[in-house]
Short mmCIF file of N, CA and C in Angstrom, two decimals:
data_model
loop_
_atom_site.label_atom_id
_atom_site.label_comp_id
_atom_site.label_asym_id
_atom_site.label_seq_id
_atom_site.Cartn_x
_atom_site.Cartn_y
_atom_site.Cartn_z
N GLN A 1 7.22 -27.24 7.73
CA GLN A 1 8.82 -26.61 7.80
C GLN A 1 8.82 -26.82 6.39
N VAL A 2 9.35 -25.29 6.08
CA VAL A 2 9.96 -25.04 4.66
C VAL A 2 11.44 -25.61 4.54
N GLN A 3 11.53 -26.53 3.14
CA GLN A 3 12.91 -27.19 3.13
C GLN A 3 13.17 -27.23 0.95
N LEU A 4 14.43 -26.70 1.16
CA LEU A 4 14.92 -26.80 -0.29
C LEU A 4 15.72 -28.14 -0.24
N VAL A 5 15.52 -28.68 -1.83
CA VAL A 5 16.41 -29.74 -1.93
C VAL A 5 16.96 -29.81 -3.61
N GLU A 6 18.57 -29.64 -3.65
CA GLU A 6 18.69 -29.59 -5.14
C GLU A 6 19.09 -30.88 -5.55
N SER A 7 19.48 -31.16 -6.82
CA SER A 7 19.57 -32.18 -7.50
C SER A 7 20.02 -31.61 -8.79
N GLY A 8 20.78 -32.83 -9.47
CA GLY A 8 20.96 -32.58 -10.79
C GLY A 8 22.75 -32.36 -11.02
N GLY A 9 23.60 -32.49 -9.79
CA GLY A 9 24.90 -31.84 -9.76
C GLY A 9 25.71 -33.47 -10.22
N GLY A 10 26.89 -33.41 -10.63
CA GLY A 10 27.67 -34.22 -11.31
C GLY A 10 28.83 -34.03 -11.64
N LEU A 11 29.35 -34.82 -12.46
CA LEU A 11 30.63 -34.98 -13.08
C LEU A 11 30.59 -34.29 -14.37
N VAL A 12 30.89 -33.58 -15.19
CA VAL A 12 30.66 -33.19 -16.84
C VAL A 12 32.33 -32.65 -16.96
N GLN A 13 32.39 -32.89 -18.47
CA GLN A 13 33.50 -32.57 -18.98
C GLN A 13 33.28 -30.83 -19.48
N ALA A 14 34.63 -30.38 -19.80
CA ALA A 14 34.66 -28.91 -20.08
C ALA A 14 34.33 -28.88 -21.19
N GLY A 15 33.12 -27.54 -21.30
CA GLY A 15 32.17 -27.59 -23.03
C GLY A 15 30.97 -28.06 -22.58
N GLY A 16 31.01 -29.01 -21.62
CA GLY A 16 29.49 -29.56 -21.86
C GLY A 16 28.17 -28.88 -20.71
N SER A 17 27.18 -29.74 -20.52
CA SER A 17 26.24 -28.71 -19.62
C SER A 17 25.66 -29.60 -18.76
N LEU A 18 24.88 -28.75 -18.04
CA LEU A 18 24.32 -29.77 -16.78
C LEU A 18 23.31 -28.59 -16.21
N ARG A 19 22.20 -29.42 -15.89
CA ARG A 19 20.75 -28.43 -15.00
C ARG A 19 20.62 -28.73 -13.85
N LEU A 20 20.79 -28.15 -12.89
CA LEU A 20 20.38 -28.00 -11.59
C LEU A 20 18.92 -27.62 -11.57
N SER A 21 18.38 -28.54 -10.44
CA SER A 21 16.72 -28.29 -9.70
C SER A 21 16.81 -28.33 -8.59
N CYS A 22 15.86 -27.36 -8.22
CA CYS A 22 15.64 -27.09 -6.55
C CYS A 22 14.19 -27.12 -6.52
N SER A 23 13.84 -27.96 -5.59
CA SER A 23 12.23 -27.87 -5.29
C SER A 23 12.13 -27.49 -3.57
N ALA A 24 11.46 -26.44 -3.69
CA ALA A 24 10.86 -25.72 -2.02
C ALA A 24 9.75 -26.87 -1.89
N SER A 25 9.45 -27.19 -0.68
CA SER A 25 8.17 -27.37 0.00
C SER A 25 7.98 -27.24 1.57
N GLY A 26 6.91 -27.46 1.58
CA GLY A 26 6.56 -26.89 3.36
C GLY A 26 5.19 -25.76 3.06
N ASN A 27 4.65 -25.36 4.36
CA ASN A 27 3.92 -24.58 4.29
C ASN A 27 3.96 -23.10 3.46
N ILE A 28 4.00 -23.27 2.47
CA ILE A 28 4.40 -21.91 1.63
C ILE A 28 3.42 -21.35 1.16
N VAL A 29 3.34 -19.55 1.51
CA VAL A 29 2.33 -18.97 1.07
C VAL A 29 2.85 -18.73 -0.11
N SER A 30 4.00 -17.92 -0.41
CA SER A 30 4.53 -17.45 -1.88
C SER A 30 6.11 -17.56 -1.43
N ILE A 31 6.82 -17.24 -2.63
CA ILE A 31 8.19 -17.53 -2.94
C ILE A 31 8.44 -16.12 -3.61
N ASN A 32 9.32 -14.97 -2.98
CA ASN A 32 10.09 -14.06 -3.60
C ASN A 32 11.26 -14.27 -4.50
N ASP A 33 12.66 -13.96 -4.16
CA ASP A 33 13.61 -14.02 -5.06
C ASP A 33 13.93 -15.24 -4.46
N MET A 34 14.12 -15.91 -5.82
CA MET A 34 15.09 -17.54 -5.84
C MET A 34 16.25 -17.36 -6.44
N GLY A 35 17.39 -17.78 -6.15
CA GLY A 35 18.62 -18.09 -6.65
C GLY A 35 19.77 -19.16 -6.46
N TRP A 36 20.67 -19.13 -6.93
CA TRP A 36 21.64 -20.01 -6.99
C TRP A 36 23.01 -19.54 -6.81
N TYR A 37 23.93 -20.09 -5.62
CA TYR A 37 24.79 -19.58 -5.22
C TYR A 37 25.90 -20.76 -5.20
N ARG A 38 27.33 -20.41 -5.24
CA ARG A 38 28.13 -21.61 -5.34
C ARG A 38 29.51 -21.00 -4.41
N GLN A 39 30.14 -22.49 -3.88
CA GLN A 39 31.30 -22.22 -3.15
C GLN A 39 32.26 -23.59 -3.43
N ALA A 40 33.32 -23.08 -3.76
CA ALA A 40 34.54 -23.63 -4.08
C ALA A 40 35.60 -23.72 -3.14
N PRO A 41 36.34 -24.70 -3.22
CA PRO A 41 37.22 -25.16 -1.81
C PRO A 41 38.20 -23.34 -1.88
N GLY A 42 38.04 -23.13 -0.46
CA GLY A 42 39.05 -21.83 -0.51
C GLY A 42 38.37 -20.64 -0.44
N LYS A 43 37.42 -20.66 -1.15
CA LYS A 43 36.52 -19.24 -1.75
C LYS A 43 35.85 -19.12 -0.92
N GLN A 44 35.28 -18.09 -0.90
CA GLN A 44 33.66 -17.59 -0.39
C GLN A 44 32.36 -18.05 -1.25
N ARG A 45 31.27 -18.00 -0.28
CA ARG A 45 29.99 -18.38 -1.23
C ARG A 45 29.86 -17.03 -2.04
N GLU A 46 29.39 -17.61 -3.34
CA GLU A 46 28.90 -16.34 -4.25
C GLU A 46 27.98 -16.51 -4.95
N LEU A 47 27.41 -15.43 -5.08
CA LEU A 47 26.30 -15.04 -6.22
C LEU A 47 26.25 -15.43 -7.54
N VAL A 48 25.49 -16.72 -7.97
CA VAL A 48 25.52 -17.35 -9.16
C VAL A 48 24.45 -16.34 -10.53
N ALA A 49 23.38 -16.51 -9.42
CA ALA A 49 22.12 -15.97 -10.25
C ALA A 49 21.12 -15.85 -9.40
N VAL A 50 19.97 -14.82 -9.88
CA VAL A 50 18.84 -14.90 -9.07
C VAL A 50 17.99 -14.14 -9.84
N ILE A 51 16.21 -14.84 -9.31
CA ILE A 51 15.12 -14.44 -10.26
C ILE A 51 14.27 -14.25 -9.29
N THR A 52 13.64 -13.23 -9.94
CA THR A 52 12.05 -12.54 -8.85
C THR A 52 10.84 -13.28 -9.38
N PHE A 53 10.06 -13.29 -8.55
CA PHE A 53 8.90 -14.29 -8.48
C PHE A 53 8.25 -13.65 -9.86
N GLY A 54 8.37 -12.55 -10.65
CA GLY A 54 7.99 -11.98 -11.66
C GLY A 54 8.69 -12.66 -12.95
N GLY A 55 10.12 -12.77 -13.10
CA GLY A 55 11.03 -13.38 -13.73
C GLY A 55 12.45 -12.51 -14.30
N SER A 56 12.33 -11.36 -13.46
CA SER A 56 13.64 -10.53 -13.77
C SER A 56 14.68 -11.43 -13.34
N THR A 57 15.72 -11.68 -14.32
CA THR A 57 17.10 -12.29 -13.93
C THR A 57 18.47 -11.32 -13.40
N ASN A 58 19.18 -11.66 -12.74
CA ASN A 58 20.61 -10.64 -12.66
C ASN A 58 21.70 -12.40 -12.37
N TYR A 59 22.74 -11.88 -13.35
CA TYR A 59 23.87 -13.33 -13.41
C TYR A 59 25.30 -12.50 -12.59
N ALA A 60 26.37 -13.33 -12.17
CA ALA A 60 27.19 -12.87 -11.99
C ALA A 60 28.42 -12.81 -13.31
N ASP A 61 28.86 -12.14 -13.40
CA ASP A 61 29.48 -11.76 -14.65
C ASP A 61 30.31 -13.00 -15.08
N SER A 62 30.77 -13.88 -14.60
CA SER A 62 31.68 -15.12 -14.55
C SER A 62 30.76 -15.96 -15.63
N VAL A 63 29.81 -15.82 -15.35
CA VAL A 63 28.31 -17.03 -15.84
C VAL A 63 27.58 -16.50 -16.98
N LYS A 64 27.40 -15.39 -17.22
CA LYS A 64 26.75 -14.29 -17.84
C LYS A 64 26.83 -14.92 -19.29
N GLY A 65 25.74 -15.60 -20.35
CA GLY A 65 26.07 -15.52 -21.43
C GLY A 65 25.88 -17.14 -21.46
N ARG A 66 26.07 -17.99 -20.78
CA ARG A 66 26.49 -19.62 -20.30
C ARG A 66 25.34 -19.99 -19.47
N PHE A 67 24.63 -19.56 -18.49
CA PHE A 67 24.08 -20.04 -17.31
C PHE A 67 22.55 -19.19 -17.52
N THR A 68 21.60 -20.11 -17.26
CA THR A 68 20.35 -19.66 -17.62
C THR A 68 19.52 -19.88 -16.32
N ILE A 69 19.03 -18.90 -15.40
CA ILE A 69 18.15 -19.32 -14.10
C ILE A 69 16.66 -19.07 -15.06
N SER A 70 15.64 -20.09 -14.18
CA SER A 70 14.35 -20.28 -14.46
C SER A 70 13.58 -20.40 -13.24
N ARG A 71 12.28 -20.36 -13.22
CA ARG A 71 11.47 -20.86 -12.03
C ARG A 71 10.27 -21.31 -12.66
N ASP A 72 9.49 -22.42 -12.07
CA ASP A 72 7.93 -22.83 -12.02
C ASP A 72 7.08 -22.42 -10.36
N ASN A 73 6.60 -21.23 -10.80
CA ASN A 73 6.09 -20.97 -9.59
C ASN A 73 4.79 -21.91 -9.13
N VAL A 74 4.11 -22.51 -10.35
CA VAL A 74 3.06 -23.54 -9.74
C VAL A 74 3.71 -24.79 -9.16
N LYS A 75 5.00 -25.32 -9.35
CA LYS A 75 5.77 -26.41 -8.84
C LYS A 75 6.60 -25.83 -7.90
N ASN A 76 6.73 -24.61 -7.45
CA ASN A 76 7.59 -23.99 -6.31
C ASN A 76 9.25 -24.64 -6.65
N MET A 77 9.53 -24.18 -7.97
CA MET A 77 11.10 -25.05 -8.28
C MET A 77 11.72 -23.83 -9.02
N VAL A 78 13.09 -23.95 -8.89
CA VAL A 78 14.07 -22.93 -9.82
C VAL A 78 15.23 -24.23 -10.34
N TYR A 79 15.68 -23.36 -11.24
CA TYR A 79 16.48 -24.19 -12.32
C TYR A 79 17.55 -23.35 -12.42
N LEU A 80 18.80 -24.08 -12.91
CA LEU A 80 20.04 -23.49 -13.49
C LEU A 80 20.66 -24.31 -14.51
N GLN A 81 20.21 -23.98 -15.90
CA GLN A 81 21.05 -24.48 -16.82
C GLN A 81 22.27 -23.67 -17.27
N MET A 82 23.23 -24.72 -17.31
CA MET A 82 24.31 -24.55 -17.28
C MET A 82 25.36 -25.28 -18.30
N ASN A 83 25.63 -23.94 -19.63
CA ASN A 83 25.82 -24.64 -20.49
C ASN A 83 27.77 -23.87 -21.04
N ARG A 84 28.42 -24.60 -21.60
CA ARG A 84 29.69 -24.37 -21.84
C ARG A 84 30.71 -24.33 -20.63
N LEU A 85 30.14 -25.24 -19.79
CA LEU A 85 31.13 -25.25 -18.63
C LEU A 85 32.67 -25.10 -18.31
N LYS A 86 32.86 -24.39 -17.54
CA LYS A 86 34.54 -24.31 -17.51
C LYS A 86 35.51 -25.12 -16.13
N LEU A 87 36.11 -25.14 -16.11
CA LEU A 87 36.99 -26.16 -14.84
C LEU A 87 36.52 -24.97 -13.71
N GLU A 88 36.36 -23.65 -13.95
CA GLU A 88 36.67 -22.98 -12.76
C GLU A 88 35.02 -22.75 -12.17
N ASP A 89 34.14 -23.69 -12.84
CA ASP A 89 32.67 -23.78 -12.53
C ASP A 89 32.90 -24.81 -11.41
N THR A 90 33.65 -25.26 -11.21
CA THR A 90 33.71 -26.39 -10.29
C THR A 90 33.55 -26.02 -8.98
N ALA A 91 32.27 -26.66 -8.15
CA ALA A 91 31.58 -26.01 -6.57
C ALA A 91 30.71 -26.64 -6.41
N VAL A 92 30.41 -26.34 -5.22
CA VAL A 92 29.16 -26.85 -4.45
C VAL A 92 28.24 -25.78 -4.78
N TYR A 93 27.07 -26.22 -5.28
CA TYR A 93 25.97 -24.92 -5.94
C TYR A 93 24.90 -25.38 -4.65
N TYR A 94 24.49 -24.25 -4.25
CA TYR A 94 23.18 -23.90 -3.21
C TYR A 94 22.45 -23.40 -4.06
N CYS A 95 21.15 -23.72 -3.45
CA CYS A 95 19.55 -23.36 -3.80
C CYS A 95 19.09 -22.08 -2.95
N ASN A 96 18.59 -20.98 -3.32
CA ASN A 96 18.39 -20.09 -1.88
C ASN A 96 17.03 -19.52 -2.40
N ALA A 97 16.31 -19.11 -1.24
CA ALA A 97 14.82 -18.87 -1.57
C ALA A 97 14.04 -17.69 -0.55
N ASP A 98 13.49 -16.43 -0.94
CA ASP A 98 12.89 -16.15 0.20
C ASP A 98 11.35 -16.72 0.23
N ILE A 99 10.99 -16.94 1.15
CA ILE A 99 10.17 -17.62 1.36
C ILE A 99 9.16 -17.19 2.10
N ILE A 100 7.87 -16.67 2.11
CA ILE A 100 6.47 -16.59 2.76
C ILE A 100 5.86 -17.71 3.51
N SER A 101 5.97 -18.24 4.60
CA SER A 101 5.43 -19.55 5.20
C SER A 101 4.11 -18.82 6.24
N ALA A 102 3.38 -20.34 6.24
CA ALA A 102 2.41 -20.18 7.20
C ALA A 102 2.33 -21.01 8.44
N ALA A 103 2.20 -20.01 9.54
CA ALA A 103 2.53 -20.94 11.14
C ALA A 103 1.17 -20.54 11.80
N VAL A 104 0.43 -21.66 12.95
CA VAL A 104 -0.65 -21.17 13.51
C VAL A 104 -0.36 -19.90 14.03
N THR A 105 0.50 -19.46 14.43
CA THR A 105 0.95 -18.15 15.16
C THR A 105 1.12 -16.71 14.27
N GLY A 106 1.09 -17.25 12.35
CA GLY A 106 0.99 -16.26 11.40
C GLY A 106 1.94 -16.78 10.34
N THR A 107 2.57 -15.51 9.94
CA THR A 107 3.19 -15.78 8.48
C THR A 107 4.46 -15.53 8.83
N PHE A 108 5.63 -15.94 8.18
CA PHE A 108 7.35 -15.55 8.19
C PHE A 108 7.89 -15.58 6.86
N ASP A 109 8.56 -14.31 6.75
CA ASP A 109 9.14 -13.82 5.60
C ASP A 109 10.56 -14.18 6.24
N LEU A 110 11.06 -15.64 5.61
CA LEU A 110 12.80 -16.27 6.08
C LEU A 110 13.37 -16.56 4.61
N ILE A 111 15.10 -16.44 5.00
CA ILE A 111 15.73 -17.04 3.76
C ILE A 111 16.06 -18.51 3.75
N TYR A 112 15.67 -19.28 2.97
CA TYR A 112 16.44 -20.80 2.98
C TYR A 112 17.48 -21.10 2.38
N TRP A 113 18.06 -22.01 2.49
CA TRP A 113 19.11 -22.69 1.62
C TRP A 113 19.18 -24.32 1.36
N GLY A 114 19.24 -24.70 0.34
CA GLY A 114 19.27 -25.98 -0.04
C GLY A 114 20.68 -26.74 1.06
N GLN A 115 20.86 -27.76 0.88
CA GLN A 115 21.90 -28.78 1.23
C GLN A 115 23.29 -28.23 0.22
N GLY A 116 22.83 -28.19 -1.04
CA GLY A 116 23.94 -28.28 -1.94
C GLY A 116 24.10 -29.22 -2.84
N THR A 117 24.69 -29.02 -3.92
CA THR A 117 24.92 -30.08 -5.09
C THR A 117 26.40 -29.71 -5.50
N GLN A 118 27.12 -31.02 -5.54
CA GLN A 118 28.34 -31.03 -6.07
C GLN A 118 28.67 -30.95 -7.80
N VAL A 119 29.46 -29.77 -8.17
CA VAL A 119 29.33 -29.79 -9.52
C VAL A 119 30.82 -29.86 -9.98
N THR A 120 31.51 -31.04 -10.54
CA THR A 120 32.84 -31.20 -10.98
C THR A 120 32.62 -31.08 -12.38
N VAL A 121 33.86 -30.43 -12.92
CA VAL A 121 33.81 -29.96 -14.50
C VAL A 121 35.49 -30.44 -14.77
N SER A 122 35.84 -31.66 -15.65
CA SER A 122 37.10 -32.06 -15.65
C SER A 122 37.49 -31.67 -17.23
N SER A 123 38.70 -31.74 -17.26
CA SER A 123 39.53 -31.38 -18.42
C SER A 123 39.40 -32.37 -19.59
#
């Protein structure tokens, strides 16, 4: 069974930095796109950043220039470096990945989500 587990969330002051990590495990054949989403209270979940297997990236306008997404294809991990954090960045951050997994019956291409990690930015 495939699982995604996030870590690195916490409380940080505005202007500070935080690095989130997400580890994928299980019967993984390969991982296509990986990304980070976030959801603040009363708001819809939104895309923060996405990275392809080859390293191409896209960011939400609100985080461009401040956040950097990266991945390690050997370790099956994706990271989100968050700098110059703002109060508006406060949210639960979720790891997301398009994973091809192997089973006795064949291979499957599915989207997986992590459990989420809380990021709170204080003034």
